[in-house]
mmCIF file of C-alpha atoms (C1' of nucleotides) in Angstrom:
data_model
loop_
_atom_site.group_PDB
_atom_site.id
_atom_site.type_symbol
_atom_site.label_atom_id
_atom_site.label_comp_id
_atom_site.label_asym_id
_atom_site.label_seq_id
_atom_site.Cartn_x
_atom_site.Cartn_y
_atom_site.Cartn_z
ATOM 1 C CA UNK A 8 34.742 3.732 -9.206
ATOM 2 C CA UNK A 9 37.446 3.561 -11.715
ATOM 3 C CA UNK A 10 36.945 2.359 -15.425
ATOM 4 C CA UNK A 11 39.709 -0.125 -14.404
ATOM 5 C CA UNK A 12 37.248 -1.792 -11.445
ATOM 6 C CA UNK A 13 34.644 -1.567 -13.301
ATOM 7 C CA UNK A 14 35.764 -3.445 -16.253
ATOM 8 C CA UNK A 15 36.864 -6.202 -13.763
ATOM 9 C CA UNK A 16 33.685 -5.841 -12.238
ATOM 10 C CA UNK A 17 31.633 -6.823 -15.719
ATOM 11 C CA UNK A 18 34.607 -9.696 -16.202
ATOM 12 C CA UNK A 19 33.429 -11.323 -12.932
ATOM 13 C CA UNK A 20 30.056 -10.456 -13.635
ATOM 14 C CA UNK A 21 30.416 -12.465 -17.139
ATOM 15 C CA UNK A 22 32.360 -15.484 -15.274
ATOM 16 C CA UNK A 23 29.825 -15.850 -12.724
ATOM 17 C CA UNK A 24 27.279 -16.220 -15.378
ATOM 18 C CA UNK A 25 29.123 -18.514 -17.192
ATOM 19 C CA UNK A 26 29.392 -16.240 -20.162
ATOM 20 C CA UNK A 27 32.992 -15.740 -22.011
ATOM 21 C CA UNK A 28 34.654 -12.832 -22.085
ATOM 22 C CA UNK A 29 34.700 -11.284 -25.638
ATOM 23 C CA UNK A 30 36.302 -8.082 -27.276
ATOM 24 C CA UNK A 31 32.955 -6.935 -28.059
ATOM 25 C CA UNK A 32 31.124 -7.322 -25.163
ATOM 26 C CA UNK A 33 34.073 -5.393 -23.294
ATOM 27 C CA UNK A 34 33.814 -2.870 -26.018
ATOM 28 C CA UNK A 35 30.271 -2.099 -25.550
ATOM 29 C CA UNK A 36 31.159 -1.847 -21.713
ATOM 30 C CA UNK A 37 33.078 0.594 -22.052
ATOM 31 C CA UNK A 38 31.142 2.586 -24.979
ATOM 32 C CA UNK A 39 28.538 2.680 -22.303
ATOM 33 C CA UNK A 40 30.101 4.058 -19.063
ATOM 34 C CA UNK A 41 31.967 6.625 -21.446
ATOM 35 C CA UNK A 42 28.946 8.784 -19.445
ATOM 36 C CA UNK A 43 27.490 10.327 -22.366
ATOM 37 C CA UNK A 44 23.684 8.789 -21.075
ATOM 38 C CA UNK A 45 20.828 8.169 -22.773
ATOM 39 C CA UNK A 46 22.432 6.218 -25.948
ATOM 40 C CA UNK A 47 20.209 4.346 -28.553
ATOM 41 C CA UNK A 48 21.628 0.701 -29.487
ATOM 42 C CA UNK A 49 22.637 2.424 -33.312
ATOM 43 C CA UNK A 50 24.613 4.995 -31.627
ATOM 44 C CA UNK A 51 26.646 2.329 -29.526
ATOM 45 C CA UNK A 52 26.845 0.226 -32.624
ATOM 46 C CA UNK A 53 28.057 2.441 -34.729
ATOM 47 C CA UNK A 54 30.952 4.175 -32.010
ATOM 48 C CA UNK A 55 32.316 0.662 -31.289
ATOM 49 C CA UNK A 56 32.170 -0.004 -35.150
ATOM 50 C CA UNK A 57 33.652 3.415 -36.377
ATOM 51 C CA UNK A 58 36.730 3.123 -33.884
ATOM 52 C CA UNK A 59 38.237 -0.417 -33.431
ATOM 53 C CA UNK A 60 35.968 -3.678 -32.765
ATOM 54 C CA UNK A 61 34.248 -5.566 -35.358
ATOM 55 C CA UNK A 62 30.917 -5.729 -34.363
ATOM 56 C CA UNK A 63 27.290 -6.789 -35.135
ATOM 57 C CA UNK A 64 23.852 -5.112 -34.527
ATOM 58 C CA UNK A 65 22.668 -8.075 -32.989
ATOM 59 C CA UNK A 66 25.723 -8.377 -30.439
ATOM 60 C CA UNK A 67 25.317 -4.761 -29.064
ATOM 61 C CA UNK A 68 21.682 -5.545 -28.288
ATOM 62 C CA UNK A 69 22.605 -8.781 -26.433
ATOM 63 C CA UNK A 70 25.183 -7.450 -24.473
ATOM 64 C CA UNK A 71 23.376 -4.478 -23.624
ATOM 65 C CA UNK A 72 20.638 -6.717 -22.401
ATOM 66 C CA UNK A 73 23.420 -8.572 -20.148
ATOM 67 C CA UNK A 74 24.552 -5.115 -18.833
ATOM 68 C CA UNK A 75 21.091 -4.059 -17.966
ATOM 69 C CA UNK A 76 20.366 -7.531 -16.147
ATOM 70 C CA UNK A 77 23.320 -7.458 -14.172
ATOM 71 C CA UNK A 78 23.093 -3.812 -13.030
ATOM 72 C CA UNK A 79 25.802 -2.477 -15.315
ATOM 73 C CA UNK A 80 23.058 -0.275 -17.255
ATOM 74 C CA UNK A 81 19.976 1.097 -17.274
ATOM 75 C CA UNK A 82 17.081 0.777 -20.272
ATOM 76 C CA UNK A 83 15.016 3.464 -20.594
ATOM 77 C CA UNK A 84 11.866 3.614 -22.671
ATOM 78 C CA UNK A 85 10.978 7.069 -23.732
ATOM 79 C CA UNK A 86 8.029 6.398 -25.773
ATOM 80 C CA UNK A 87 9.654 7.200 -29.065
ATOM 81 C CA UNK A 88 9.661 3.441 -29.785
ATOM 82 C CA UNK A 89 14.120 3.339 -29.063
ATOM 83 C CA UNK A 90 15.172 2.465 -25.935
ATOM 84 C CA UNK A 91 17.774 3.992 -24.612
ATOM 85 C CA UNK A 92 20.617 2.768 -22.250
ATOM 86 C CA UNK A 93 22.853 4.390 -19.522
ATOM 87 C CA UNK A 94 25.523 3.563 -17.014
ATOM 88 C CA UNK A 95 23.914 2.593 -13.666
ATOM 89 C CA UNK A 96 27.042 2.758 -11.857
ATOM 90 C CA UNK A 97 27.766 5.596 -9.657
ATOM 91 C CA UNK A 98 25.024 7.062 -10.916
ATOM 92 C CA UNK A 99 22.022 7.383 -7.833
ATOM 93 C CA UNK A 100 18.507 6.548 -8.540
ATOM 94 C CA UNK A 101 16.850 8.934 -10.542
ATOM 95 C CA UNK A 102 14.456 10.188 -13.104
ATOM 96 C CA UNK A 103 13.909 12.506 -16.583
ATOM 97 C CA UNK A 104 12.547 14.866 -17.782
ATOM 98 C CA UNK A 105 11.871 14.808 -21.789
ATOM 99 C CA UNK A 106 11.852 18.195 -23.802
ATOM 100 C CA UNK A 107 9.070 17.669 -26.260
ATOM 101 C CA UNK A 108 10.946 20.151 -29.087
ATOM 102 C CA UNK A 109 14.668 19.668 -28.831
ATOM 103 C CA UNK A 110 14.798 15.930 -27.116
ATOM 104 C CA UNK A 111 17.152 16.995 -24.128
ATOM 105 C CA UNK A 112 17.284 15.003 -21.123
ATOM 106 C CA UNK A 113 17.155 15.956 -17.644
ATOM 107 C CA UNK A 114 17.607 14.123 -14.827
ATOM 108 C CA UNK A 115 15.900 14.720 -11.362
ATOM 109 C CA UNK A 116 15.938 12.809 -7.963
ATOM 110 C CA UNK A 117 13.241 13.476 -5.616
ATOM 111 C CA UNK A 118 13.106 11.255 -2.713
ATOM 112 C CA UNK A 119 9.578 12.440 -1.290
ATOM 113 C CA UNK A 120 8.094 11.229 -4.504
ATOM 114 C CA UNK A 121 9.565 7.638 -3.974
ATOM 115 C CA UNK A 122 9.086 7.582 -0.513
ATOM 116 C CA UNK A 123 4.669 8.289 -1.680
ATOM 117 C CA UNK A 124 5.018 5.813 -4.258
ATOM 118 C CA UNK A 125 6.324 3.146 -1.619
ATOM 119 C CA UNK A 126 3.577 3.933 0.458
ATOM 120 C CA UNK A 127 0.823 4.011 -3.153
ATOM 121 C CA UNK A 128 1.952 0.371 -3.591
ATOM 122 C CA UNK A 129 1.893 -0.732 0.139
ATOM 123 C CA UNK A 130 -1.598 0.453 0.171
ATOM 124 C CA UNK A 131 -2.264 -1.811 -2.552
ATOM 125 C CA UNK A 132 -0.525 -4.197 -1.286
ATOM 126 C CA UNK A 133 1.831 -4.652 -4.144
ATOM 127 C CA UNK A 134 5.263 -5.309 -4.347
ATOM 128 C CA UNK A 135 6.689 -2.389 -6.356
ATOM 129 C CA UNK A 136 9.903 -3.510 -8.361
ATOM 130 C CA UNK A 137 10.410 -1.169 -10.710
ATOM 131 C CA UNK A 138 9.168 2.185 -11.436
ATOM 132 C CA UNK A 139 8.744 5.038 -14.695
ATOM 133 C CA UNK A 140 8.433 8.902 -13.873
ATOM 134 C CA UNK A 141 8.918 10.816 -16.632
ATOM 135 C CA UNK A 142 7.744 14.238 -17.212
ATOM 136 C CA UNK A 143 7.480 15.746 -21.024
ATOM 137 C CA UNK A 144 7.286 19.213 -21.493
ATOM 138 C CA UNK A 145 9.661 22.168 -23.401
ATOM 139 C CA UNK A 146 13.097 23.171 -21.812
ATOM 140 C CA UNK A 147 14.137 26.455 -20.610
ATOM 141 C CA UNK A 148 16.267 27.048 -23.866
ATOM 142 C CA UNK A 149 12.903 26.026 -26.149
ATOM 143 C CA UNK A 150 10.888 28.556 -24.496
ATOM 144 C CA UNK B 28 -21.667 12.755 -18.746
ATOM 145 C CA UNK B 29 -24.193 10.054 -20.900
ATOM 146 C CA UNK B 30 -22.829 8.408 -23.744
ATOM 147 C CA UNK B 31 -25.445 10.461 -25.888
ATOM 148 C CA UNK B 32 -23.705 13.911 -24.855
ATOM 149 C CA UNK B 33 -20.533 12.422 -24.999
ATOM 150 C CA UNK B 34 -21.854 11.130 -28.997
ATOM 151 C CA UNK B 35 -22.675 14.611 -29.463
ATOM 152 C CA UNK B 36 -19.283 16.084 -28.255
ATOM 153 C CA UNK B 37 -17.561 14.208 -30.674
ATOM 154 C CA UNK B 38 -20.018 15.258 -33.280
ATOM 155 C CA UNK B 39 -19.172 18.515 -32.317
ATOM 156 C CA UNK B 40 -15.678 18.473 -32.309
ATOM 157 C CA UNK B 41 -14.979 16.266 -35.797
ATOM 158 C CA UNK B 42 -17.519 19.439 -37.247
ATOM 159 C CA UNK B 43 -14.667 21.824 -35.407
ATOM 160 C CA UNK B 44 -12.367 20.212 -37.153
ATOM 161 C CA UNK B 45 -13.383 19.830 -40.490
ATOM 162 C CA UNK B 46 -13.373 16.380 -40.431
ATOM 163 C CA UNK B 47 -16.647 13.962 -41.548
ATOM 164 C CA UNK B 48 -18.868 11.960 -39.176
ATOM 165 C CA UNK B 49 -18.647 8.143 -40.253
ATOM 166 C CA UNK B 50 -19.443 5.294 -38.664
ATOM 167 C CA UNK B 51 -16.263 3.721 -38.261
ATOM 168 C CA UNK B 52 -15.353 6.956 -35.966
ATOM 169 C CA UNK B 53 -18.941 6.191 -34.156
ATOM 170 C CA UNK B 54 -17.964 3.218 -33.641
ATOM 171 C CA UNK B 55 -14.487 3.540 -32.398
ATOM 172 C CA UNK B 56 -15.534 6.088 -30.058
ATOM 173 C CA UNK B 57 -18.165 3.771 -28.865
ATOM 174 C CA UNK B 58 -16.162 1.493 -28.171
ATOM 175 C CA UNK B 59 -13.691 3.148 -26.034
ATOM 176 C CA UNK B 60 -16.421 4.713 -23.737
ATOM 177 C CA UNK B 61 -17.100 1.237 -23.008
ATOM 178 C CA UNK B 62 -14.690 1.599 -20.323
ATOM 179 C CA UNK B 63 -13.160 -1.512 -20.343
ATOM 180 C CA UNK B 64 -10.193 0.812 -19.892
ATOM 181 C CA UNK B 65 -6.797 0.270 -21.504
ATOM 182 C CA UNK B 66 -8.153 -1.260 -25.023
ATOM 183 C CA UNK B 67 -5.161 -2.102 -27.533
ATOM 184 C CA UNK B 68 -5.922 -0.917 -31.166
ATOM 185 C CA UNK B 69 -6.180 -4.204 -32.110
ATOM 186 C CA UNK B 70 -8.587 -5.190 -29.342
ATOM 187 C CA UNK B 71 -10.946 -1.881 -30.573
ATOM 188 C CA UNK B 72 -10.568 -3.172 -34.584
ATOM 189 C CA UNK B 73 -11.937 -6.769 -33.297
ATOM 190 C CA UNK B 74 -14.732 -5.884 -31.332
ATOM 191 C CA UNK B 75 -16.040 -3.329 -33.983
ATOM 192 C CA UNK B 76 -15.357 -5.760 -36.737
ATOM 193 C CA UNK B 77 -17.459 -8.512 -34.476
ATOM 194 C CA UNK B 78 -20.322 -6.668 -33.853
ATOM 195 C CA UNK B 79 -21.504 -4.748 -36.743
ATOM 196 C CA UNK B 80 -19.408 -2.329 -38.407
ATOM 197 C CA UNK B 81 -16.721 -2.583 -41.211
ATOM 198 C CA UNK B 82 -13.497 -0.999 -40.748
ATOM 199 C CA UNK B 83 -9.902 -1.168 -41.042
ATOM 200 C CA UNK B 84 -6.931 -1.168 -38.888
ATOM 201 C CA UNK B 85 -5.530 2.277 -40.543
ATOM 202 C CA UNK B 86 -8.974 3.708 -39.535
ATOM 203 C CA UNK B 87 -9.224 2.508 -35.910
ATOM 204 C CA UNK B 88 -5.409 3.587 -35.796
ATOM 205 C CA UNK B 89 -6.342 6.860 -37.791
ATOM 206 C CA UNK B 90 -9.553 7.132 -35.470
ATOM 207 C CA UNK B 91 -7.595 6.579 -32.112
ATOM 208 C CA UNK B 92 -5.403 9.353 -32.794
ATOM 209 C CA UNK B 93 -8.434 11.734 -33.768
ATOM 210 C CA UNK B 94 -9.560 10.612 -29.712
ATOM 211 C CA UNK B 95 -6.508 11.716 -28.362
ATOM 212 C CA UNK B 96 -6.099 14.783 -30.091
ATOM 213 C CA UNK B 97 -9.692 16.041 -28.918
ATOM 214 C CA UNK B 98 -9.484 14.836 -25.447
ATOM 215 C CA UNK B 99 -11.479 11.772 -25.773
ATOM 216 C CA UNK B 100 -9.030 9.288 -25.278
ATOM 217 C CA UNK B 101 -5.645 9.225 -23.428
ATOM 218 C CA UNK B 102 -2.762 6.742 -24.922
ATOM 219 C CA UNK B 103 -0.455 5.089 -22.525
ATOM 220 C CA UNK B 104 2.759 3.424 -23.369
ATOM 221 C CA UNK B 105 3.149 0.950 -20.893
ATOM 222 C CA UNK B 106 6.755 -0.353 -22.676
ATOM 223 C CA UNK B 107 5.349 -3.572 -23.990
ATOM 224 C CA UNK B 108 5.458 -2.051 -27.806
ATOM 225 C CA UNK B 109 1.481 -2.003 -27.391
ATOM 226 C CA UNK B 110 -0.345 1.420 -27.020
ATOM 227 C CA UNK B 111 -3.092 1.045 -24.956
ATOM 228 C CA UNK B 112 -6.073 3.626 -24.844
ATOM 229 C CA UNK B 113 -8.645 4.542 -22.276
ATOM 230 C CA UNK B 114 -11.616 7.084 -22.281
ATOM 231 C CA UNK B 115 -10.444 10.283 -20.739
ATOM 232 C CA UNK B 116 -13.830 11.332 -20.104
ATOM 233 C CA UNK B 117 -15.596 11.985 -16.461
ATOM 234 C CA UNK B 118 -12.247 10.369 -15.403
ATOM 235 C CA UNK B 119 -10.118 12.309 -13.201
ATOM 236 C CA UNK B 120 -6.076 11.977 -13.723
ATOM 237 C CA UNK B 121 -4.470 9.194 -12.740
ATOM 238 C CA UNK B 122 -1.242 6.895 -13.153
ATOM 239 C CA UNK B 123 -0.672 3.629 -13.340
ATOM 240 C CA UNK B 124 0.667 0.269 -11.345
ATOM 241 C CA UNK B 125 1.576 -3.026 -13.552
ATOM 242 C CA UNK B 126 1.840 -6.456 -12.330
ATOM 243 C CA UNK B 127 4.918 -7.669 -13.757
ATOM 244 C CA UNK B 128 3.169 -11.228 -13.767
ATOM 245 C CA UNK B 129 -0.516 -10.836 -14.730
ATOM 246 C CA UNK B 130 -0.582 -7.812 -16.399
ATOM 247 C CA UNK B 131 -3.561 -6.470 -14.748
ATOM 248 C CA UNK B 132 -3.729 -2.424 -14.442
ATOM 249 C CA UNK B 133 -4.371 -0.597 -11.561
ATOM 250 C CA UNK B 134 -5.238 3.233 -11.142
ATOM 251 C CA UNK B 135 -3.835 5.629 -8.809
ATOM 252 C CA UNK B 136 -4.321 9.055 -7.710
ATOM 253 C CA UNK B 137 -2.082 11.346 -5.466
ATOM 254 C CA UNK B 138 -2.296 14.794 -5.542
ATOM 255 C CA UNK B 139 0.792 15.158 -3.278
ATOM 256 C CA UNK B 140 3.030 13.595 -6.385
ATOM 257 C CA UNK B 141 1.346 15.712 -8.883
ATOM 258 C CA UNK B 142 1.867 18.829 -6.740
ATOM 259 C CA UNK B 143 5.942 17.909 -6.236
ATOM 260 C CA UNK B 144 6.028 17.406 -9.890
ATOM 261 C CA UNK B 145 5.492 20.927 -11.050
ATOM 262 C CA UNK B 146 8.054 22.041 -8.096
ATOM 263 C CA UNK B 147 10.424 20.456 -9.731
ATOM 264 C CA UNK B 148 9.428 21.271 -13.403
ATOM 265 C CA UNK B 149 9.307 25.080 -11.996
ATOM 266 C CA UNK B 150 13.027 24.822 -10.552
ATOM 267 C CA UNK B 151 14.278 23.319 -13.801
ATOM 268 C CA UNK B 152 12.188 26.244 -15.515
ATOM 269 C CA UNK B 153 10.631 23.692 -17.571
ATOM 270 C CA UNK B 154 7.230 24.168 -18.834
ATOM 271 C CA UNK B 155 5.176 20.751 -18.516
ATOM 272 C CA UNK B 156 3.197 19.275 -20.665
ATOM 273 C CA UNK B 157 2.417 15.622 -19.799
ATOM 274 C CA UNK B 158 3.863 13.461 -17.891
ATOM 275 C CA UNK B 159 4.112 9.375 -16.946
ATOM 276 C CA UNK B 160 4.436 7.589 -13.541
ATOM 277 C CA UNK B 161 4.225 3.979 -13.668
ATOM 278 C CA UNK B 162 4.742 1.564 -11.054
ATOM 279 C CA UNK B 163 5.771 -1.794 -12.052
ATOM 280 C CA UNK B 164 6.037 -5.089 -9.796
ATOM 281 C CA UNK B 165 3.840 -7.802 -8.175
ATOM 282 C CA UNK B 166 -0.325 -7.139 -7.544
ATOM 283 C CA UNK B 167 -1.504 -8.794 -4.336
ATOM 284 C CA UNK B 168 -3.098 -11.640 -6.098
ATOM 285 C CA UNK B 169 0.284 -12.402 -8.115
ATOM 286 C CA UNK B 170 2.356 -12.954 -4.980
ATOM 287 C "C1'" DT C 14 -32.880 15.151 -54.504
ATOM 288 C "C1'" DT C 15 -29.035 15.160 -57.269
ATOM 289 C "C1'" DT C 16 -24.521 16.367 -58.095
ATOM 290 C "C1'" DA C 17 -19.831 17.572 -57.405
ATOM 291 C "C1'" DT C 18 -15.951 17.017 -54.807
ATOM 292 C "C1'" DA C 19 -12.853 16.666 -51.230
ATOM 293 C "C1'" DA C 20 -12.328 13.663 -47.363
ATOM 294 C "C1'" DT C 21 -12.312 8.927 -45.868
ATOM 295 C "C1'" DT C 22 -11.704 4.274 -46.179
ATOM 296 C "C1'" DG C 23 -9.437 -0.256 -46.776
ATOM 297 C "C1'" DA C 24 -6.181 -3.586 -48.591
ATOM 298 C "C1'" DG C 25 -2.016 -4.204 -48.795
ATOM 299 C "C1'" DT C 26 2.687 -2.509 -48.553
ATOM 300 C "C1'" DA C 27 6.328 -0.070 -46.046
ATOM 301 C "C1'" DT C 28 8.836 1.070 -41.997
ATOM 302 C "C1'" DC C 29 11.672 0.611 -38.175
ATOM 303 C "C1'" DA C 30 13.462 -1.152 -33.904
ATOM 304 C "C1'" DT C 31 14.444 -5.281 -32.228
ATOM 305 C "C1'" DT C 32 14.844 -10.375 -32.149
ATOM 306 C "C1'" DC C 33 15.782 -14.671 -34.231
ATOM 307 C "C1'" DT C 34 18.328 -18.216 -37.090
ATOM 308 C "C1'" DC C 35 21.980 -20.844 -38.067
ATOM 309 C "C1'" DA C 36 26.433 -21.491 -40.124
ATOM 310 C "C1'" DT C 37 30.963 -19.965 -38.857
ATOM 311 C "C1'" DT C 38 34.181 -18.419 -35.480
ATOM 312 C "C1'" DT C 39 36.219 -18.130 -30.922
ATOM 313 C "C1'" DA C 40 37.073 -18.347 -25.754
ATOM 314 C "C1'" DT C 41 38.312 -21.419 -22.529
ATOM 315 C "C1'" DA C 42 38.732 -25.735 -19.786
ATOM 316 C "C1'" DA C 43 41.238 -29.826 -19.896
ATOM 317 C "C1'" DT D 23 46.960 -28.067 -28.350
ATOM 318 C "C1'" DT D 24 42.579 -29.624 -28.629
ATOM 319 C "C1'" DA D 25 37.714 -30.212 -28.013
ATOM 320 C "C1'" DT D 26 33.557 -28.047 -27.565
ATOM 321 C "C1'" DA D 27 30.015 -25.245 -26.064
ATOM 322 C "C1'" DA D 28 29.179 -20.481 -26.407
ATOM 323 C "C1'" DA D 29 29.353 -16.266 -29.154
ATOM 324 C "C1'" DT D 30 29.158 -13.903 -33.257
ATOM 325 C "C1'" DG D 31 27.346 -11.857 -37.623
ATOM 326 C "C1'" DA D 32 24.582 -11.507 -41.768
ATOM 327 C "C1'" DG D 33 20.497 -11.390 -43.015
ATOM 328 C "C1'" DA D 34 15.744 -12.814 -42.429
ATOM 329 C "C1'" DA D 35 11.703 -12.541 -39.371
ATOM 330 C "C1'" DT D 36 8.665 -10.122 -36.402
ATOM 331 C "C1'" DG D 37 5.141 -7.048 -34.892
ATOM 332 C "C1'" DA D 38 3.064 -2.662 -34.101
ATOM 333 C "C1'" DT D 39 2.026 1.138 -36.520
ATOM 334 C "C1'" DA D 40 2.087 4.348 -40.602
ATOM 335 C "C1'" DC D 41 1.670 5.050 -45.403
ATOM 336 C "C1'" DT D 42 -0.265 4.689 -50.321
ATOM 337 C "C1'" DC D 43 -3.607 5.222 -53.521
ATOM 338 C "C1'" DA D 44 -7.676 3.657 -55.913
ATOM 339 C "C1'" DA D 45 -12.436 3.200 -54.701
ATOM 340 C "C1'" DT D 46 -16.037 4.825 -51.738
ATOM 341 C "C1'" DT D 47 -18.754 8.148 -49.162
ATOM 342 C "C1'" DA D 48 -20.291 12.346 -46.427
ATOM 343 C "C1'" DT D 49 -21.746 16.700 -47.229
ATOM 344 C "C1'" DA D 50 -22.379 21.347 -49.234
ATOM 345 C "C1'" DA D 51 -24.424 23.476 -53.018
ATOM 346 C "C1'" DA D 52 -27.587 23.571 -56.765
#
DNA sequence: TTTATAATTGAGTATCATTCTCATTTATAA
DNA sequence: TTATAAATGAGAATGATACTCAATTATAAA
């Protein structure tokens, strides 16, 4: 998926919410999908503020909310009380794992794992929507 | 394991550690060994302050964290901005399922998941440490 | 048992991410 | 071009938790 689509993508995303297109809500689009994952509101603030669009604190977090409810991004909550956000495009389902000394993020997909939780919350009988599996721990380069 | 050993442990290990048997750390440990499972700190600093015993919300904090560095406790984040705390004692691991809609917090075992887990931590040559698996969504008596 | 003292406590303040408020600005439909 | 509802931004509010420091207290030693 091209920047290009997906840029039009968020555009009729915005429409069909009946929310206006605005330079800082496309700039925050696109700070996002730049692919570096994992970025704290500040960080996005201060990018789209140190390069071009005027922007507030307050706007980033509302249009980061938007991208997260409309499947643009994903919010992640790693405990450390900041949330971090990252492109949910392209990008298949998966999970992290948190180094507890340097920070460093790594992803993993394991598709046995969801396919057991599935069957945890059928046994229950509860609808699972959305899940967190993250594991903490020190990174081959901390060791 | 009777609440009187379980006294005595944590006897034992504030002696281990230097650190002075009050009551406000009596009381906070007797309060999570209630196992009403999941207490918030605030939650704890009420029902102590009801029944008998004065203390403070740095203490109970102060206390919680004392818990969960000896074993005694176990603090989950459950992304609501609200640590929650539950005895760690006589209680084998487990993770956790949310309802979305009530709240309510249900335990779950598999070993299967647990097992995968350190596959994957081994292939990534990462050495864990902790980890959290939470399933979110709709309990049978929400839907 | 008393004393000395370092640890603990509590009241209130600070912090920090995030959300809210509301006056001003702006995108967009007509 | 205009009218207007939505969006924005600056700063204040919020809420959980941590910190500060003077007063209190547990405990080891006398």
């Amino acid at each position: 998926m091209t920047n290009n689509k997906l840029l039009s993508d968020f555009k009729d995303a915005l429409r069909k919410e009946g929310l206006k297109i605005t330079p800082q809500r496309i700039a925050v689009l696109e700070e996002i999908i730049k692919n570096k994952g994992h970025r704290e509101s500040e960080d996005v603030y201060m990018a789209i503020k140190t390069r071009k669009t005027h922007v507030s604190r307050a706007t980033v977090y509302r249009t980061l909310d938007i991208l997260v409810q409309n499947g643009f991004a994903r919010k992640l909550n790693l405990g450390d009380g900041r949330a971090r956000y990252e492109p949910k495009i392209d990008s298949p389902h998966h999970d992290h794992m948190i180094c507890n000394n340097c920070g460093k993020i790594i992803e993993f997909v394991n598709h046995e794992i969801e396919k057991i939780q599935e069957e945890i919350a059928k046994h229950h009988q509860f609808k699972l929507q959305q899940h967190i599996h993250q594991l903490f721990g020190i990174c081959k380069e901390c060791q």
